Short mmCIF file of N, CA and C in Angstrom, two decimals:
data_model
loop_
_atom_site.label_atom_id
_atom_site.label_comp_id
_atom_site.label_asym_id
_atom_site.label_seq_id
_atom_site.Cartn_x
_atom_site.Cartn_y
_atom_site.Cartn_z
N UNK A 1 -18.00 -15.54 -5.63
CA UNK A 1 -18.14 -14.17 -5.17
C UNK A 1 -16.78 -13.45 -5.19
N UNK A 2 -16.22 -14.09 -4.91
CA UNK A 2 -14.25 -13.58 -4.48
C UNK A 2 -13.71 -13.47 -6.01
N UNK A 3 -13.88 -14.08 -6.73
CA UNK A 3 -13.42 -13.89 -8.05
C UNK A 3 -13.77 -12.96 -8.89
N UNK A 4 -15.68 -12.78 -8.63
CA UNK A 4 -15.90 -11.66 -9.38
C UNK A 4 -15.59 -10.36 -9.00
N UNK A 5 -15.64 -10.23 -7.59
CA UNK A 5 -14.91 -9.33 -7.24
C UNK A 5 -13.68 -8.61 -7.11
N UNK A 6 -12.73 -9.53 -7.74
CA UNK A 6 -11.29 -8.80 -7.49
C UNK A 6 -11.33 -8.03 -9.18
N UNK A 7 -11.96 -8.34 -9.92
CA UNK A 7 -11.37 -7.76 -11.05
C UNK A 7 -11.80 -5.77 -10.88
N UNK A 8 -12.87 -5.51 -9.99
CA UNK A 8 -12.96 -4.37 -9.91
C UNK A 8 -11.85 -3.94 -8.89
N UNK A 9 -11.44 -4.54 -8.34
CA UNK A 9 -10.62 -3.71 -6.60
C UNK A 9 -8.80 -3.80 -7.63
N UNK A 10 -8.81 -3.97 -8.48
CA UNK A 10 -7.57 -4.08 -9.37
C UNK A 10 -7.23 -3.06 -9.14
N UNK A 11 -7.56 -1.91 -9.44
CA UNK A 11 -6.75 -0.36 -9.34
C UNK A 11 -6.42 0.26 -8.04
N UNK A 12 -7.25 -0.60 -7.17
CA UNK A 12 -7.28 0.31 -5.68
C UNK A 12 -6.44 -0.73 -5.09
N UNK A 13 -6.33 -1.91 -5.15
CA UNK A 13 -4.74 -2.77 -4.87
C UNK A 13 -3.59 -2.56 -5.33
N UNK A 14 -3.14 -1.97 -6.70
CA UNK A 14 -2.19 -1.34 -6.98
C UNK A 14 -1.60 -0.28 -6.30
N UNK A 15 -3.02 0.61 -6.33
CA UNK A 15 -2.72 2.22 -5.71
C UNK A 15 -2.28 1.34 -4.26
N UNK A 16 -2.78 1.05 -3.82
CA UNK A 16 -2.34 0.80 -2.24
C UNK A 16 -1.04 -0.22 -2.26
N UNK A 17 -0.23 -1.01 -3.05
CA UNK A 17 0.39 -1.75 -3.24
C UNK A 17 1.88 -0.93 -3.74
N UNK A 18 1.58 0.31 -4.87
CA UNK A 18 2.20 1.11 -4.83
C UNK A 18 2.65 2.26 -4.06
N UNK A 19 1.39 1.98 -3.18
CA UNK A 19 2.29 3.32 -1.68
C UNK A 19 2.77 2.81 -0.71
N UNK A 20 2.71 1.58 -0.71
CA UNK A 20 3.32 1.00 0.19
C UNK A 20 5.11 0.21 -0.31
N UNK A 21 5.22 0.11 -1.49
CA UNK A 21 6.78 -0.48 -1.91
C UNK A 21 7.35 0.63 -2.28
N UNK A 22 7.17 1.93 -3.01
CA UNK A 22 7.25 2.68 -3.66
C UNK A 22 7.68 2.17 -4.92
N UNK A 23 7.50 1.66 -5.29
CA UNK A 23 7.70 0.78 -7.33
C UNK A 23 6.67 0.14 -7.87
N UNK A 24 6.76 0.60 -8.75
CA UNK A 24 5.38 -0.16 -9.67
C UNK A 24 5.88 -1.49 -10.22
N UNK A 25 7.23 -2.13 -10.02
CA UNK A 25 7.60 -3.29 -10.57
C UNK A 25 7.49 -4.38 -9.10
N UNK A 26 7.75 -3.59 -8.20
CA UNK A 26 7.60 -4.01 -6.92
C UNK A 26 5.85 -4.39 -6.67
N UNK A 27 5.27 -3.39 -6.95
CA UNK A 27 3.68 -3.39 -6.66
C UNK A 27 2.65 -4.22 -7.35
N UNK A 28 3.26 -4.59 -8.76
CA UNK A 28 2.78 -5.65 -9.47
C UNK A 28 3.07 -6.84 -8.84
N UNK A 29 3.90 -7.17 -8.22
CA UNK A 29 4.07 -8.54 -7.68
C UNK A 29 3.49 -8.71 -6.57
N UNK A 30 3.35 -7.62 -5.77
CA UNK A 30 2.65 -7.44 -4.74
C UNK A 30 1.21 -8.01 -4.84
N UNK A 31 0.78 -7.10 -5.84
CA UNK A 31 -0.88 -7.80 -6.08
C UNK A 31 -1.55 -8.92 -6.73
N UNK A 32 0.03 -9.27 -7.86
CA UNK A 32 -0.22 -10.59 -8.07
C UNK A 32 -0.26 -11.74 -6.68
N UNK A 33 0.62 -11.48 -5.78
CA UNK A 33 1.11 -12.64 -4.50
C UNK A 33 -0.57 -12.74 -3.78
N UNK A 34 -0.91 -10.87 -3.79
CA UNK A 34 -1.87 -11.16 -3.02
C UNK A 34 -3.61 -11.71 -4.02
N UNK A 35 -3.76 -11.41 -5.03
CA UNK A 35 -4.43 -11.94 -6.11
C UNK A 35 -4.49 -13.88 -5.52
N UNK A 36 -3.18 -14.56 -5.64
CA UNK A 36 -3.09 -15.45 -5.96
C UNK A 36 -3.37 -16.69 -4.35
N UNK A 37 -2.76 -15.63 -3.44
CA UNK A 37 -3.50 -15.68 -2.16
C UNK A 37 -4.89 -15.63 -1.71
N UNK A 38 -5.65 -14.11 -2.42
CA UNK A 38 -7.29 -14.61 -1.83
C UNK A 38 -7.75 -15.32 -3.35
N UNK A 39 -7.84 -15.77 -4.12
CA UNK A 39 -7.93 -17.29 -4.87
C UNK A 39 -8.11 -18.47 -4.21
N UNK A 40 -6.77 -18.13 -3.40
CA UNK A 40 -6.24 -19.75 -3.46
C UNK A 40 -7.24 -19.92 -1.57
N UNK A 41 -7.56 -18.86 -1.03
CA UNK A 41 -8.00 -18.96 0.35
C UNK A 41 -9.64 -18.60 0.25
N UNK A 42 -10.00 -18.54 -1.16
CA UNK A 42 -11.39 -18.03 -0.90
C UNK A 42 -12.41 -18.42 -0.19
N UNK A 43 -12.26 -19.67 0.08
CA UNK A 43 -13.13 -20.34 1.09
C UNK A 43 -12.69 -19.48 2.91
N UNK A 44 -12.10 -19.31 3.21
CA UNK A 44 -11.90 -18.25 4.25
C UNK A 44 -12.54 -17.08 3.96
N UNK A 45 -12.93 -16.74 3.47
CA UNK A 45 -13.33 -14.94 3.76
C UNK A 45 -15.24 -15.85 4.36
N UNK A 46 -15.22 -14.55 4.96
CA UNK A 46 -16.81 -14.80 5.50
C UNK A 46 -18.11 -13.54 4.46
N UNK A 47 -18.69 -14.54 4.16
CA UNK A 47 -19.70 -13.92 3.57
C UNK A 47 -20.31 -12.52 4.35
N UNK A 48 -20.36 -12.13 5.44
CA UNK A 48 -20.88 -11.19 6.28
C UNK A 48 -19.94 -10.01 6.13
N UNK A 49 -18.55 -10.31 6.15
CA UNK A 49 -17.43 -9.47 5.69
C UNK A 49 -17.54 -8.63 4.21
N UNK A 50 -16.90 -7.39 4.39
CA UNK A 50 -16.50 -7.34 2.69
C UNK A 50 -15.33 -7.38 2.21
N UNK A 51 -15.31 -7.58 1.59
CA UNK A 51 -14.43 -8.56 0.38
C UNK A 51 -12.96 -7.04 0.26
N UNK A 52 -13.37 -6.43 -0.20
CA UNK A 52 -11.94 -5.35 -0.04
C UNK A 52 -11.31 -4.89 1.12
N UNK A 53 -12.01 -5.02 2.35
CA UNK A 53 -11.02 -4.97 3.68
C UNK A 53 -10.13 -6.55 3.55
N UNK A 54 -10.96 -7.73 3.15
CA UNK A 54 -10.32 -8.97 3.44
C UNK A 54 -9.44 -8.91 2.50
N UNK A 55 -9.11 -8.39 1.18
CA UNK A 55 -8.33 -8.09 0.03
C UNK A 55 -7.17 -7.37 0.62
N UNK A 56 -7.45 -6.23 1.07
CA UNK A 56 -6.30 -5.50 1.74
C UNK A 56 -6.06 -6.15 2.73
N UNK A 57 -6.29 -6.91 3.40
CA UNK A 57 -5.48 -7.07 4.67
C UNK A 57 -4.61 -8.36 4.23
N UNK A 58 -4.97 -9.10 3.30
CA UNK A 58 -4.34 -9.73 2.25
C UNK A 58 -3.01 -9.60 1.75
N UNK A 59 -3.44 -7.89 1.19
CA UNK A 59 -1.93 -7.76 0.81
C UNK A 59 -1.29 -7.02 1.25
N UNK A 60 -1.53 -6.62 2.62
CA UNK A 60 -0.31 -5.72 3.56
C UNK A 60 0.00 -6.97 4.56
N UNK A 61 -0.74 -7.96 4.22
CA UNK A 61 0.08 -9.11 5.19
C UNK A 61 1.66 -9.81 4.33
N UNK A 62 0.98 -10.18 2.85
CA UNK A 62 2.20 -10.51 1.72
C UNK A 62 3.42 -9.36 2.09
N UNK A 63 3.02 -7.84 2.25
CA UNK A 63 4.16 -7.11 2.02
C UNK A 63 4.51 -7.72 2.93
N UNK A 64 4.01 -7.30 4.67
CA UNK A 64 4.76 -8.09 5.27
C UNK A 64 5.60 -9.06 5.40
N UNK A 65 4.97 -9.84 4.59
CA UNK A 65 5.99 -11.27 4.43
C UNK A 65 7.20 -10.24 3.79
N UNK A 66 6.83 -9.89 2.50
CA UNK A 66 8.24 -9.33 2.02
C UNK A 66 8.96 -8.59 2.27
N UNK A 67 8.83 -8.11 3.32
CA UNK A 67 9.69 -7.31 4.33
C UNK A 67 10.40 -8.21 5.21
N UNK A 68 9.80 -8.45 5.75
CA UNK A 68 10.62 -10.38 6.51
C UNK A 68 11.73 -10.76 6.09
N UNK A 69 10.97 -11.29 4.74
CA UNK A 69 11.92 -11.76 3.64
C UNK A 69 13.40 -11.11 3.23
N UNK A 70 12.99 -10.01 2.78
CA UNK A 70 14.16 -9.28 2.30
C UNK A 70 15.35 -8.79 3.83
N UNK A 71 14.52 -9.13 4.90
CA UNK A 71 15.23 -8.83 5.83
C UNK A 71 16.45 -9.34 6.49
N UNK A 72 15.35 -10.86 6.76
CA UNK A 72 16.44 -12.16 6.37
C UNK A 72 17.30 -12.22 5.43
N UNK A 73 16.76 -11.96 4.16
CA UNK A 73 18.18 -12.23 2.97
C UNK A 73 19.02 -11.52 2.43
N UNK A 74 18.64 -10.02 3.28
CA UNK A 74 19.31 -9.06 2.81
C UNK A 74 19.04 -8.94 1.37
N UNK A 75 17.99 -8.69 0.77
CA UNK A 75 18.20 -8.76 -0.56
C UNK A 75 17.34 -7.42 -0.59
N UNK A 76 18.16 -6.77 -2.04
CA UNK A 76 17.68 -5.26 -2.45
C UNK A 76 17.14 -5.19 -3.69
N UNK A 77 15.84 -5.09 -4.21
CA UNK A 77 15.46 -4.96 -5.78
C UNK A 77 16.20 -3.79 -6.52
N UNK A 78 16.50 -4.32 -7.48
CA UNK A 78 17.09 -3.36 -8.05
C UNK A 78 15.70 -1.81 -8.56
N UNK A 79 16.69 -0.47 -8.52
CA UNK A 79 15.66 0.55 -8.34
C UNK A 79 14.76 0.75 -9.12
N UNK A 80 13.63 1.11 -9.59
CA UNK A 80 12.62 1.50 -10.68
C UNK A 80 13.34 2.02 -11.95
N UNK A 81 13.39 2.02 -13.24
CA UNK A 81 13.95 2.37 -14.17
C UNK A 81 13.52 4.27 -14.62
N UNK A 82 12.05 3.78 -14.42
CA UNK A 82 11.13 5.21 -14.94
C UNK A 82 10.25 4.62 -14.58
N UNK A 83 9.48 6.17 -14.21
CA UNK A 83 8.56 6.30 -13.42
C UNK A 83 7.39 5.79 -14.64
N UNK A 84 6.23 5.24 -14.61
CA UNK A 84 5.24 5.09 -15.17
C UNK A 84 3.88 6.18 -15.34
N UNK A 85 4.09 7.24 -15.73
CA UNK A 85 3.12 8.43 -15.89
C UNK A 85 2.38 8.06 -16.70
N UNK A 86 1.03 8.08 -16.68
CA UNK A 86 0.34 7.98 -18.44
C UNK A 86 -0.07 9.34 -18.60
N UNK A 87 -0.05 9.21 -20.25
CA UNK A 87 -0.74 10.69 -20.06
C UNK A 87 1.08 11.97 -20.54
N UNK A 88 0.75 13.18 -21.05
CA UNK A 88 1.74 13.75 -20.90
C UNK A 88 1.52 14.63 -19.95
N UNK A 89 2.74 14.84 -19.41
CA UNK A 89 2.62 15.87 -18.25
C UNK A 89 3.79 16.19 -18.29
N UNK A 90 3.64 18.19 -18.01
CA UNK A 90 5.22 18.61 -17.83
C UNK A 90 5.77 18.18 -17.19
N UNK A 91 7.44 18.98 -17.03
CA UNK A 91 8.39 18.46 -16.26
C UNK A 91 8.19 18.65 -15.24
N UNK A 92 7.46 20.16 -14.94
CA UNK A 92 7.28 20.36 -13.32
C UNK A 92 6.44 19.04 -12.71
N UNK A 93 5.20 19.18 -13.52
CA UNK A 93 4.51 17.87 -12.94
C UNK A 93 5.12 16.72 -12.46
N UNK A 94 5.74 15.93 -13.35
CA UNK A 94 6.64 14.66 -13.32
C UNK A 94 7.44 14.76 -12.31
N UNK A 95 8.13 16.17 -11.86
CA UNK A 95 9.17 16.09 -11.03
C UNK A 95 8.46 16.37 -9.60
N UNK A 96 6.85 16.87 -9.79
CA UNK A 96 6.57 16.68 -8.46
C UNK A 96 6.03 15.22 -8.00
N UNK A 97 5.19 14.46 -9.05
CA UNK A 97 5.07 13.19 -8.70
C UNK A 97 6.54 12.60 -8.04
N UNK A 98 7.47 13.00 -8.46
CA UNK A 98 8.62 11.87 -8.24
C UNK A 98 8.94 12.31 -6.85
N UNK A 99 8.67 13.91 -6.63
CA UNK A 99 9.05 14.19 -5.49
C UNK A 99 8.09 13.98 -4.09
N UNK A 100 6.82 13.79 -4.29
CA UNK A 100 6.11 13.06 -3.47
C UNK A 100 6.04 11.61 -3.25
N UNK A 101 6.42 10.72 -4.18
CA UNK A 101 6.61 9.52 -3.86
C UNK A 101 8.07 9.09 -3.20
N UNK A 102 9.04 10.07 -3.72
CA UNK A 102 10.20 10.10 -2.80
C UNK A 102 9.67 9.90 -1.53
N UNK A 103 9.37 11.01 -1.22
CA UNK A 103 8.58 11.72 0.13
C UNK A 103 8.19 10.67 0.86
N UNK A 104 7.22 10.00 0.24
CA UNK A 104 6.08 9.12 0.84
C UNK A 104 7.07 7.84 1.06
N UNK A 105 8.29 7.34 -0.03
CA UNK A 105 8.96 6.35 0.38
C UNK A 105 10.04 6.43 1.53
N UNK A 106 10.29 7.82 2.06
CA UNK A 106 11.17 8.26 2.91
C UNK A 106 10.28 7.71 4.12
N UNK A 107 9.11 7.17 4.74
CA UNK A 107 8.05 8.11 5.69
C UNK A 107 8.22 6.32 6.18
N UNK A 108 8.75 5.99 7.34
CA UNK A 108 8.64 4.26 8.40
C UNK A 108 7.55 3.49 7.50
N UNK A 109 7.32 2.52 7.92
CA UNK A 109 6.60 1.03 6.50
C UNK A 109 5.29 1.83 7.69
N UNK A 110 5.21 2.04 8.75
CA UNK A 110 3.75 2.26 10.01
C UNK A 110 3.27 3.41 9.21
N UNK A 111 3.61 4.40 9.13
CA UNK A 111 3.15 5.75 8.16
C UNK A 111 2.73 5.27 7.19
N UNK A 112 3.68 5.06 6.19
CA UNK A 112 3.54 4.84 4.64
C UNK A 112 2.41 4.32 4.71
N UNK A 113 1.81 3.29 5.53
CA UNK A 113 0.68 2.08 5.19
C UNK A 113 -0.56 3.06 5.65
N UNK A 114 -0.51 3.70 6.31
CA UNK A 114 -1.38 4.46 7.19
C UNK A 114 -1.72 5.46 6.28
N UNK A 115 -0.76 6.07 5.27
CA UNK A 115 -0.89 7.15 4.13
C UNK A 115 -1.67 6.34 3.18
N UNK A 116 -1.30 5.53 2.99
CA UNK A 116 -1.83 4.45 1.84
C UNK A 116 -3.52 4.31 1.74
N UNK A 117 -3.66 4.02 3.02
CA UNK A 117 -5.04 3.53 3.07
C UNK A 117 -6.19 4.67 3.58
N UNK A 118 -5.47 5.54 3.97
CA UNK A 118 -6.38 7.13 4.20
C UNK A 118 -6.15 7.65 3.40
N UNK A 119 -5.24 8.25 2.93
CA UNK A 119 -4.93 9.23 2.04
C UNK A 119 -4.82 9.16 0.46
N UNK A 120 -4.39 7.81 0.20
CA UNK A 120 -4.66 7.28 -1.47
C UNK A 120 -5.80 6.71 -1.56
N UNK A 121 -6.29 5.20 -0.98
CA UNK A 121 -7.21 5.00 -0.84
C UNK A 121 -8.73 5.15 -0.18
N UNK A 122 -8.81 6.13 0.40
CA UNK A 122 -10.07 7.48 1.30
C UNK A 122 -10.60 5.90 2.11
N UNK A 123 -9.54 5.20 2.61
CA UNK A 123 -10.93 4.35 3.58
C UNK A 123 -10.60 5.37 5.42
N UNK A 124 -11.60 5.02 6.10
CA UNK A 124 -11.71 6.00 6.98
C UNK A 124 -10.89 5.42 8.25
N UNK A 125 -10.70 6.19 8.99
CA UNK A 125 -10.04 6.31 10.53
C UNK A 125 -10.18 5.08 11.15
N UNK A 126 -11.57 4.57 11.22
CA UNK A 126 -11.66 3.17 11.68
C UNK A 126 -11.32 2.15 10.97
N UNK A 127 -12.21 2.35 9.80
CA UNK A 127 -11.52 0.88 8.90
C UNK A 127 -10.07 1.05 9.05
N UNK A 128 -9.38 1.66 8.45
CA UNK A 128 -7.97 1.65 9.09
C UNK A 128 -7.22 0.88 10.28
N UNK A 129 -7.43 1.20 11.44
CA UNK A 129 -7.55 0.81 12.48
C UNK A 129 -8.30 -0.70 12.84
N UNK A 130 -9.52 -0.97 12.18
CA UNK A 130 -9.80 -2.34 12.23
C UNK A 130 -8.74 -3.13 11.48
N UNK A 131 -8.47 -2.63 10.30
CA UNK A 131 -7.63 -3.64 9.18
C UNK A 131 -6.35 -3.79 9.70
N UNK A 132 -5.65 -2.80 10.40
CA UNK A 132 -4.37 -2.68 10.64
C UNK A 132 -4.00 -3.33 12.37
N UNK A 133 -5.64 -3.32 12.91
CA UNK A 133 -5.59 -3.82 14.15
C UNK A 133 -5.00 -3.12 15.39
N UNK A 134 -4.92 -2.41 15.23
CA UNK A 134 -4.02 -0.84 16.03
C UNK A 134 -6.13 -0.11 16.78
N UNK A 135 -5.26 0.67 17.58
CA UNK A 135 -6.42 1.84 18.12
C UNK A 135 -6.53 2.82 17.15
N UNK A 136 -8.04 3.18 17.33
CA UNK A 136 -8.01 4.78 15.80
C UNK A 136 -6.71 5.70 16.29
N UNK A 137 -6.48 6.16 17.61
CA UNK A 137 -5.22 7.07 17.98
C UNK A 137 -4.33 6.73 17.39
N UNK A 138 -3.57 5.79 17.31
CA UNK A 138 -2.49 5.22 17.04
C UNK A 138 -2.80 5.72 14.63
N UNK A 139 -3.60 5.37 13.95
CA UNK A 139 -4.03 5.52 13.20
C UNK A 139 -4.01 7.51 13.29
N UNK A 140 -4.39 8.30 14.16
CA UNK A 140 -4.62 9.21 13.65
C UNK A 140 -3.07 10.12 14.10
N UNK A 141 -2.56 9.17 15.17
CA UNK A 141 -1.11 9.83 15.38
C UNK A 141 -0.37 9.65 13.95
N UNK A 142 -0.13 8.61 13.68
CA UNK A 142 0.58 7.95 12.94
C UNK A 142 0.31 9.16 11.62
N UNK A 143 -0.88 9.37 11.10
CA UNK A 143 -1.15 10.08 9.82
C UNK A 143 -0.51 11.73 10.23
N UNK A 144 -0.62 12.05 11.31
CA UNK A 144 -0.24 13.31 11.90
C UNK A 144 1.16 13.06 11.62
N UNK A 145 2.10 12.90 12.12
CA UNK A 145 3.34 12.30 11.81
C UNK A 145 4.04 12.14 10.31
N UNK A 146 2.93 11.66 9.58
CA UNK A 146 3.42 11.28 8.44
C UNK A 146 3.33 12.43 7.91
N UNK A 147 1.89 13.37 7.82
CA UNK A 147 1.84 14.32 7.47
C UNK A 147 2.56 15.80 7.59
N UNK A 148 3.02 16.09 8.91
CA UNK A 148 3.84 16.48 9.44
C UNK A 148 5.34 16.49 8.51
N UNK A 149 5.92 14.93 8.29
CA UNK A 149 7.07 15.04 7.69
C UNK A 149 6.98 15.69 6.17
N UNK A 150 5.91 14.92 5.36
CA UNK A 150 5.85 14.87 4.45
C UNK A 150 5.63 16.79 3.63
N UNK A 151 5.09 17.38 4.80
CA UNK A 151 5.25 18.96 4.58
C UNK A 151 6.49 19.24 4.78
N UNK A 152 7.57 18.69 5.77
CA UNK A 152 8.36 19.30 5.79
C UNK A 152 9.49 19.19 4.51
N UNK A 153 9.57 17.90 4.40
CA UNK A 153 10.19 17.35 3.39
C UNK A 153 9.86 17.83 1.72
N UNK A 154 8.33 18.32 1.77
CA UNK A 154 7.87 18.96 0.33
C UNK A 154 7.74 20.37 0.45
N UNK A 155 7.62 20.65 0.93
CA UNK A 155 7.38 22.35 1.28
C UNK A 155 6.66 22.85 0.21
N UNK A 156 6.47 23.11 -0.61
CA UNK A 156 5.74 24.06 -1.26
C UNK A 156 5.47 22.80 -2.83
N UNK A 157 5.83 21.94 -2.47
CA UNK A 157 6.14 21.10 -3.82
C UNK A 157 4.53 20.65 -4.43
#
């Protein structure tokens, strides 16, 4: 069941993998760690559950780890080279993507994750809050906050 299922949740682990590191070289490893994690744990998930909350909570636990990690070792990835756009798009465009993911990478790891999973990925107030284990308040402060900065910081962008 766990296997056939991850090949569809591929894009929506990225997207959420990428709002949460801000790098797509970063975010690939991310979903590989967590890929290779619910694999290797599939016998844990409960059939009654679904399978993409247990996926995500999967891999905002890995970031976690890699936040840990890098904390302890002080270690810094080196920065994104270029941005990965598909598709052509003007400069304005390009320079606003870059300037919202700035944005969004400026915003505490509690926001960012909270943006991630409401706002990129549309899961709702509660799931949120169940996955993240927090109260919906805390979930709807937190998005207020983020949102809040993220106008101020983009203004018209």
């Amino acid at each position: 069941m766990i296997r056939d299922a991850l090949p569809a949740l591929l894009p929506r682990m990225r997207r959420m993998a990428r709002a949460l590191t801000g790098h797509a070289a970063d975010a690939d490893d991310l979903v590989q760690i967590a890929l290779e994690r619910a694999l290797a744990r599939a016998t844990q998930w409960r059939p009654d559950g679904r399978v993409d909350a247990w996926v995500f909570g999967i891999l905002r636990n890995a970031w976690l780890d890699e936040l840990r990690s890098r904390s302890r070792w002080q270690q810094v990835l080196a920065p994104e080279e270029a941005a990965g756009i598909v598709g052509e798009a003007t400069m304005e465009r390009q320079t606003t993507v870059w300037s919202v993911a700035d944005a969004v990478g400026r915003l505490p790891p509690e926001q960012r994750e909270v943006v991630a999973m409401v706002l990129v990925e549309g899961m709702g107030y509660r799931e949120t809050a169940e996955l993240l284990d927090i109260p919906i308040g805390t979930v709807t402060s937190r998005l207020a906050r983020a949102r809040t900065a993220l106008q101020t910081w983009l203004g018209d962008a």
